[in-house]
N, CA, C and O atoms as a MOPAC input file, in Angstrom:
PM7 MOZYME 1SCF
protein

 N     -7.44200 1    73.70000 1   -45.02000 1
 C     -8.68000 1    74.12000 1   -44.08400 1
 C     -8.62300 1    75.44500 1   -43.69900 1
 O     -7.58300 1    76.09900 1   -43.61600 1
 N     -9.79700 1    75.86300 1   -43.45100 1
 C     -9.68200 1    77.45900 1   -42.82700 1
 C     -9.49200 1    77.57000 1   -41.40600 1
 O     -9.67500 1    76.61900 1   -40.64600 1
 N     -9.11200 1    78.76100 1   -41.01600 1
 C     -8.46300 1    78.83700 1   -39.51000 1
 C     -9.00600 1    79.88600 1   -39.01200 1
 O     -9.07700 1    80.83300 1   -39.79700 1
 N     -9.50500 1    80.08400 1   -37.74800 1
 C     -9.91600 1    81.01900 1   -36.98500 1
 C     -8.86100 1    81.55500 1   -35.95600 1
 O     -8.18500 1    80.69700 1   -35.38700 1
 N     -8.66000 1    82.76300 1   -35.67500 1
 C     -7.91600 1    83.11300 1   -34.69200 1
 C     -8.87600 1    83.53200 1   -33.65800 1
 O     -9.91400 1    84.17200 1   -33.82300 1
 N     -8.28000 1    82.98900 1   -32.36600 1
 C     -8.97900 1    83.18500 1   -30.99600 1
 C     -8.03800 1    84.16700 1   -30.22400 1
 O     -6.90500 1    83.85700 1   -29.85300 1
 N     -8.62300 1    85.37600 1   -30.02300 1
 C     -7.64200 1    86.36200 1   -29.22600 1
 C     -8.38600 1    86.38900 1   -27.76400 1
 O     -9.53000 1    86.80500 1   -27.58400 1
 N     -7.65300 1    85.94800 1   -26.91600 1
 C     -8.12400 1    85.65800 1   -25.49700 1
 C     -7.25100 1    86.58000 1   -24.54400 1
 O     -6.02700 1    86.53900 1   -24.42200 1
 N     -8.00400 1    87.28800 1   -23.99700 1
 C     -7.79000 1    88.24600 1   -22.97000 1
 C     -7.80400 1    87.56000 1   -21.60100 1
 O     -8.89100 1    87.10700 1   -21.24000 1
 N     -6.74500 1    87.41900 1   -20.78400 1
 C     -6.66400 1    86.59900 1   -19.93700 1
 C     -6.57700 1    87.58000 1   -18.38200 1
 O     -5.96300 1    87.03400 1   -17.46500 1
 N     -7.04200 1    88.67000 1   -18.16800 1
 C     -6.86300 1    89.35800 1   -17.14100 1
 C     -7.64500 1    88.73000 1   -15.99100 1
 O     -7.12100 1    88.65900 1   -14.87900 1
 N     -8.99600 1    88.22800 1   -16.23500 1
 C     -9.61400 1    87.31000 1   -15.28800 1
 C     -9.57400 1    85.97500 1   -15.74900 1
 O    -10.34900 1    85.53900 1   -16.60000 1
 N     -8.61600 1    85.27300 1   -15.16100 1
 C     -8.07300 1    83.96900 1   -15.61000 1
 C     -9.30100 1    82.97400 1   -15.72700 1
 O     -9.73400 1    82.54000 1   -16.79400 1
 N     -9.77400 1    82.69300 1   -14.52700 1
 C    -11.04300 1    81.72600 1   -14.37600 1
 C    -12.08600 1    82.04000 1   -15.48500 1
 O    -12.58100 1    81.15400 1   -16.18200 1
 N    -12.32100 1    83.07200 1   -15.57800 1
 C    -13.50300 1    83.47600 1   -16.49200 1
 C    -12.79800 1    83.30500 1   -17.94300 1
 O    -13.51300 1    82.61600 1   -18.67000 1
 N    -11.52000 1    83.76000 1   -18.61900 1
 C    -11.20100 1    83.57800 1   -19.78900 1
 C    -11.08600 1    82.24500 1   -20.19700 1
 O    -11.28600 1    81.88600 1   -21.35800 1
 N    -10.64300 1    81.20400 1   -18.91600 1
 C    -10.16700 1    79.77000 1   -19.36500 1
 C    -11.73500 1    79.12800 1   -19.76100 1
 O    -11.88200 1    78.38400 1   -20.73100 1
 N    -12.72100 1    79.47900 1   -18.97800 1
 C    -14.00700 1    78.98700 1   -19.40200 1
 C    -14.31400 1    79.42600 1   -20.84300 1
 O    -14.63100 1    78.57600 1   -21.67500 1
 N    -14.22700 1    80.75000 1   -21.16600 1
 C    -14.64600 1    81.24100 1   -22.34100 1
 C    -14.10700 1    80.59800 1   -23.48900 1
 O    -14.75900 1    80.23500 1   -24.46700 1
 N    -12.44700 1    80.43100 1   -23.25900 1
 C    -11.56100 1    79.93500 1   -24.30100 1
 C    -12.01600 1    78.17600 1   -24.29300 1
 O    -11.93800 1    77.69900 1   -25.42500 1
 N    -12.36600 1    77.39700 1   -23.45300 1
 C    -12.65900 1    76.13600 1   -23.75800 1
 C    -13.93400 1    76.15900 1   -24.62100 1
 O    -13.90300 1    75.56800 1   -25.70100 1
 N    -15.04100 1    76.78900 1   -24.23200 1
 C    -15.92400 1    76.65000 1   -24.88900 1
 C    -15.88700 1    77.33400 1   -26.45000 1
 O    -16.63200 1    76.87500 1   -27.31700 1
 N    -15.05300 1    78.35700 1   -26.71500 1
 C    -14.90400 1    78.60400 1   -28.13800 1
 C    -14.19000 1    77.62800 1   -29.07300 1
 O    -14.46700 1    77.47800 1   -30.26300 1
 N    -13.05900 1    76.86300 1   -28.26400 1
 C    -12.37600 1    75.91600 1   -28.82600 1
 C    -13.47300 1    74.78300 1   -29.49000 1
 O    -13.57600 1    74.49400 1   -30.68300 1
 N    -14.24600 1    74.24000 1   -28.36300 1
 C    -15.08600 1    73.11600 1   -28.80400 1
 C    -15.76400 1    73.46500 1   -29.63600 1
 O    -15.95400 1    72.55700 1   -30.44500 1
 N    -16.40600 1    74.62700 1   -29.94600 1
 C    -17.27400 1    74.97100 1   -31.14900 1
 C    -16.74100 1    75.16000 1   -32.36900 1
 O    -17.30600 1    74.98700 1   -33.44900 1
 N    -15.44200 1    75.58100 1   -32.13700 1
 C    -14.73400 1    75.66300 1   -33.36800 1
 C    -14.24500 1    74.38500 1   -34.14100 1
 O    -14.19900 1    74.23100 1   -35.36200 1
 N    -13.87200 1    73.45300 1   -33.09200 1
 C    -13.59800 1    72.12100 1   -33.51100 1
 C    -14.63500 1    71.32700 1   -34.12700 1
 O    -14.37500 1    70.59600 1   -35.08300 1
 N    -15.90200 1    71.43500 1   -33.59200 1
 C    -17.04500 1    70.82800 1   -33.83300 1
 C    -17.55400 1    71.49800 1   -35.06100 1
 O    -18.40700 1    70.85600 1   -35.67400 1
 N    -17.21600 1    72.63100 1   -35.53800 1
 C    -17.65400 1    73.17500 1   -37.01900 1
 C    -16.64600 1    72.80400 1   -37.86900 1
 O    -16.81000 1    73.23100 1   -39.01200 1
 N    -15.48700 1    72.03800 1   -37.66200 1
 C    -14.53100 1    71.73800 1   -38.68300 1
 C    -13.20200 1    72.66900 1   -39.05900 1
 O    -12.46700 1    72.51600 1   -40.03500 1
 N    -13.10000 1    73.64200 1   -38.04700 1
 C    -12.22200 1    74.67900 1   -38.26200 1
 C    -10.68600 1    74.45300 1   -37.63200 1
 O    -10.56100 1    73.74700 1   -36.63200 1
 N     -9.88400 1    74.88700 1   -38.06500 1
 C     -8.67900 1    74.85700 1   -37.57100 1
 C     -8.56700 1    76.25600 1   -36.51100 1
 O     -9.47800 1    77.06700 1   -36.67700 1
 N     -7.72800 1    76.53900 1   -35.64500 1
 C     -7.65400 1    77.62700 1   -34.86900 1
 C     -6.51500 1    77.84000 1   -34.28200 1
 O     -5.83400 1    76.83800 1   -34.06200 1
 N     -5.97100 1    79.18900 1   -33.85700 1
 C     -4.83900 1    79.75500 1   -33.53800 1
 C     -5.14700 1    80.56500 1   -32.08700 1
 O     -6.22700 1    81.15400 1   -32.07600 1
 N     -4.48200 1    80.64700 1   -31.09000 1
 C     -4.88800 1    81.24000 1   -29.84500 1
 C     -3.72700 1    82.38200 1   -29.94200 1
 O     -2.60100 1    82.12900 1   -30.37000 1
 N     -4.18300 1    83.80600 1   -29.44400 1
 C     -3.30500 1    84.77900 1   -29.13500 1
 C     -3.91600 1    85.45800 1   -27.85600 1
 O     -4.99500 1    86.04500 1   -27.77800 1
 N     -2.96600 1    85.24000 1   -26.85200 1
 C     -3.10400 1    85.66300 1   -25.61000 1
 C     -2.62600 1    87.18700 1   -25.40100 1
 O     -1.44500 1    87.53300 1   -25.44200 1
 N     -3.74600 1    88.07100 1   -25.16300 1
 C     -3.44300 1    89.38000 1   -24.42100 1
 C     -3.79200 1    89.43700 1   -23.12500 1
 O     -4.52000 1    88.64500 1   -22.52700 1
 N     -3.10700 1    90.65500 1   -22.59000 1
 C     -3.15500 1    90.93500 1   -21.05000 1
 C     -4.53900 1    91.62600 1   -20.63300 1
 O     -4.84800 1    91.61700 1   -19.44100 1
 N     -5.30800 1    92.17300 1   -21.49700 1
 C     -6.46500 1    92.79200 1   -21.19500 1
 C     -7.38000 1    93.12200 1   -22.42400 1
 O     -6.87600 1    93.18300 1   -23.54600 1
 N     -8.60100 1    93.31800 1   -22.24500 1
 C     -9.70800 1    93.51600 1   -23.36100 1
 C     -9.14600 1    94.56500 1   -23.98400 1
 O     -9.46600 1    94.30700 1   -25.14400 1
 N     -8.49800 1    95.62700 1   -24.03700 1
 C     -8.28900 1    96.83700 1   -24.82000 1
 C     -7.31400 1    96.34100 1   -25.62300 1
 O     -7.22400 1    97.03700 1   -26.63400 1
 N     -6.41600 1    95.28800 1   -25.60700 1
 C     -5.63700 1    95.03100 1   -26.60600 1
 C     -6.16600 1    93.97600 1   -27.85100 1
 O     -5.54200 1    93.72100 1   -28.88100 1
 N     -7.46200 1    93.45700 1   -27.45900 1
 C     -8.08800 1    92.59400 1   -28.42800 1
 C     -8.24800 1    93.15800 1   -29.88500 1
 O     -7.79900 1    92.57200 1   -30.87000 1
 N     -8.96700 1    94.41600 1   -29.93800 1
 C     -9.08900 1    94.93400 1   -31.28800 1
 C     -8.10400 1    95.31200 1   -32.12000 1
 O     -8.33300 1    95.44300 1   -33.32300 1
 N     -6.54800 1    95.59600 1   -31.44700 1
 C     -5.59000 1    95.86000 1   -31.95500 1
 C     -4.97000 1    94.56700 1   -32.73000 1
 O     -4.61200 1    94.61200 1   -33.90800 1
 N     -4.89700 1    93.46500 1   -31.94300 1
 C     -4.62700 1    92.12800 1   -32.62700 1
 C     -5.52400 1    91.84300 1   -33.90600 1
 O     -5.02400 1    91.57800 1   -35.00000 1
 N     -6.65700 1    91.90600 1   -33.71600 1
 C     -7.70500 1    91.72300 1   -34.83500 1
 C     -7.20100 1    92.59700 1   -35.92300 1
 O     -7.08500 1    92.03900 1   -37.01400 1
 N     -6.86900 1    93.87900 1   -35.85400 1
 C     -6.57100 1    94.73600 1   -36.79600 1
 C     -5.24800 1    94.23400 1   -37.68700 1
 O     -5.25900 1    94.19600 1   -38.91800 1
 N     -4.25300 1    93.90400 1   -36.96600 1
 C     -2.88100 1    93.36100 1   -37.35400 1
 C     -3.41700 1    92.21200 1   -38.18900 1
 O     -3.35800 1    92.27800 1   -39.41700 1
 N     -3.92700 1    91.18200 1   -37.58200 1
 C     -4.06700 1    89.92400 1   -38.02700 1
 C     -5.09100 1    89.99800 1   -39.52800 1
 O     -5.00100 1    89.25500 1   -40.50500 1
 N     -5.82000 1    90.86500 1   -39.36700 1
 C     -6.81800 1    91.07700 1   -40.62200 1
 C     -5.78600 1    91.21100 1   -41.79500 1
 O     -5.86200 1    90.40800 1   -42.72500 1
 N     -4.94800 1    92.06300 1   -41.79800 1
 C     -4.15800 1    92.15500 1   -43.07300 1
 C     -3.30000 1    91.02200 1   -43.43100 1
 O     -2.77300 1    90.94400 1   -44.54100 1
 N     -3.15500 1    90.16500 1   -42.53600 1
 C     -2.22600 1    89.05500 1   -43.02900 1
 C     -3.20600 1    87.99400 1   -44.10900 1
 O     -2.69500 1    87.12900 1   -44.82100 1
 N     -4.28500 1    88.20200 1   -44.05900 1
 C     -5.09200 1    87.24700 1   -44.89100 1
 C     -5.11600 1    85.65300 1   -44.51300 1
 O     -5.75100 1    84.85000 1   -45.19700 1
 N     -4.41400 1    85.30200 1   -43.43800 1
 C     -4.25600 1    84.22100 1   -42.92300 1
 C     -5.68200 1    83.32600 1   -42.33300 1
 O     -5.94300 1    82.14500 1   -42.56300 1
 N     -6.31000 1    84.10300 1   -41.68400 1
 C     -7.50400 1    83.72800 1   -41.30600 1
 C     -9.01900 1    83.96100 1   -41.66900 1
 O     -9.32800 1    85.08000 1   -42.07900 1
 N     -9.93000 1    83.04700 1   -41.55600 1
 C    -11.11100 1    83.37700 1   -42.34400 1
 C    -12.10200 1    84.08400 1   -41.16400 1
 O    -13.15600 1    84.63900 1   -41.47200 1
 N    -11.69600 1    84.00000 1   -40.00600 1
 C    -12.88500 1    84.43300 1   -39.04000 1
 C    -11.87200 1    85.00100 1   -37.64200 1
 O    -10.64100 1    85.00700 1   -37.62500 1
 N    -12.65000 1    85.38100 1   -36.70700 1
 C    -11.90300 1    86.06000 1   -35.56500 1
 C    -12.88000 1    85.71900 1   -34.33100 1
 O    -14.08900 1    85.93800 1   -34.41300 1
 N    -12.30700 1    85.19100 1   -33.23100 1
 C    -13.10700 1    85.24800 1   -32.07600 1
 C    -12.49400 1    85.93500 1   -30.77000 1
 O    -11.46800 1    85.56000 1   -30.20200 1
 N    -13.21900 1    86.89400 1   -30.43600 1
 C    -12.53400 1    87.90000 1   -29.34300 1
 C    -13.09500 1    87.45500 1   -27.92600 1
 O    -14.31300 1    87.49300 1   -27.74600 1
 N    -12.26000 1    87.04400 1   -26.93600 1
 C    -12.75600 1    86.62400 1   -25.54600 1
 C    -12.12700 1    87.83100 1   -24.81100 1
 O    -11.07100 1    88.38900 1   -25.10900 1
 N    -12.91900 1    88.11600 1   -23.85400 1
 C    -12.44400 1    88.94100 1   -22.77700 1
 C    -13.90800 1    89.49200 1   -21.84000 1
 O    -15.10200 1    89.50800 1   -22.13800 1
 N    -13.20700 1    89.88200 1   -20.68300 1
 C    -14.37500 1    90.05800 1   -19.76500 1
 C    -13.75600 1    91.63200 1   -19.12200 1
 O    -12.57100 1    91.86700 1   -18.88700 1
 N    -14.71500 1    92.42300 1   -18.96200 1
 C    -14.79800 1    93.38600 1   -18.17100 1
 C    -15.56100 1    93.45500 1   -17.39500 1
 O    -16.73500 1    93.29800 1   -17.73300 1
 N    -15.24600 1    93.70600 1   -16.07900 1
 C    -16.23600 1    93.90300 1   -14.78900 1
 C    -16.40200 1    95.12000 1   -14.44000 1
 O    -15.40200 1    95.73000 1   -14.06100 1
 N    -17.59900 1    95.75400 1   -14.46700 1
 C    -17.71500 1    97.33300 1   -14.07600 1
 C    -17.33100 1    97.60000 1   -12.63600 1
 O    -17.56800 1    96.80500 1   -11.72600 1
 N    -16.88000 1    98.46900 1   -12.52200 1
 C    -16.08000 1    98.68500 1   -11.03800 1
 C    -15.01300 1    98.15900 1   -10.76600 1
 O    -14.38800 1    98.48600 1    -9.75700 1
 N    -14.62000 1    97.30400 1   -11.54700 1
 C    -13.37300 1    96.46600 1   -11.25800 1
 C    -11.97100 1    97.22100 1   -11.92600 1
 O    -10.88600 1    97.04700 1   -11.37200 1
 N    -12.06800 1    97.92600 1   -12.94500 1
 C    -11.01600 1    98.55400 1   -13.85300 1
 C    -10.70300 1    99.89500 1   -13.61000 1
 O     -9.86300 1   100.46900 1   -14.30300 1

């Protein structure tokens, strides 16, 4: 079965939990397996994708994060 990597930035926990719940629901509905990697902020998301890409373990990536203007 194909696997999706979800990279979840949890700086804003309430928002990230909501985004993660929706992403997981859609991935399962599409018939994919998934794995979740949690990072502290949105800036770490691209680095995780870059490292994971070379593994060949995943067929796709979902990047979840929230940057609120004026808050960072």
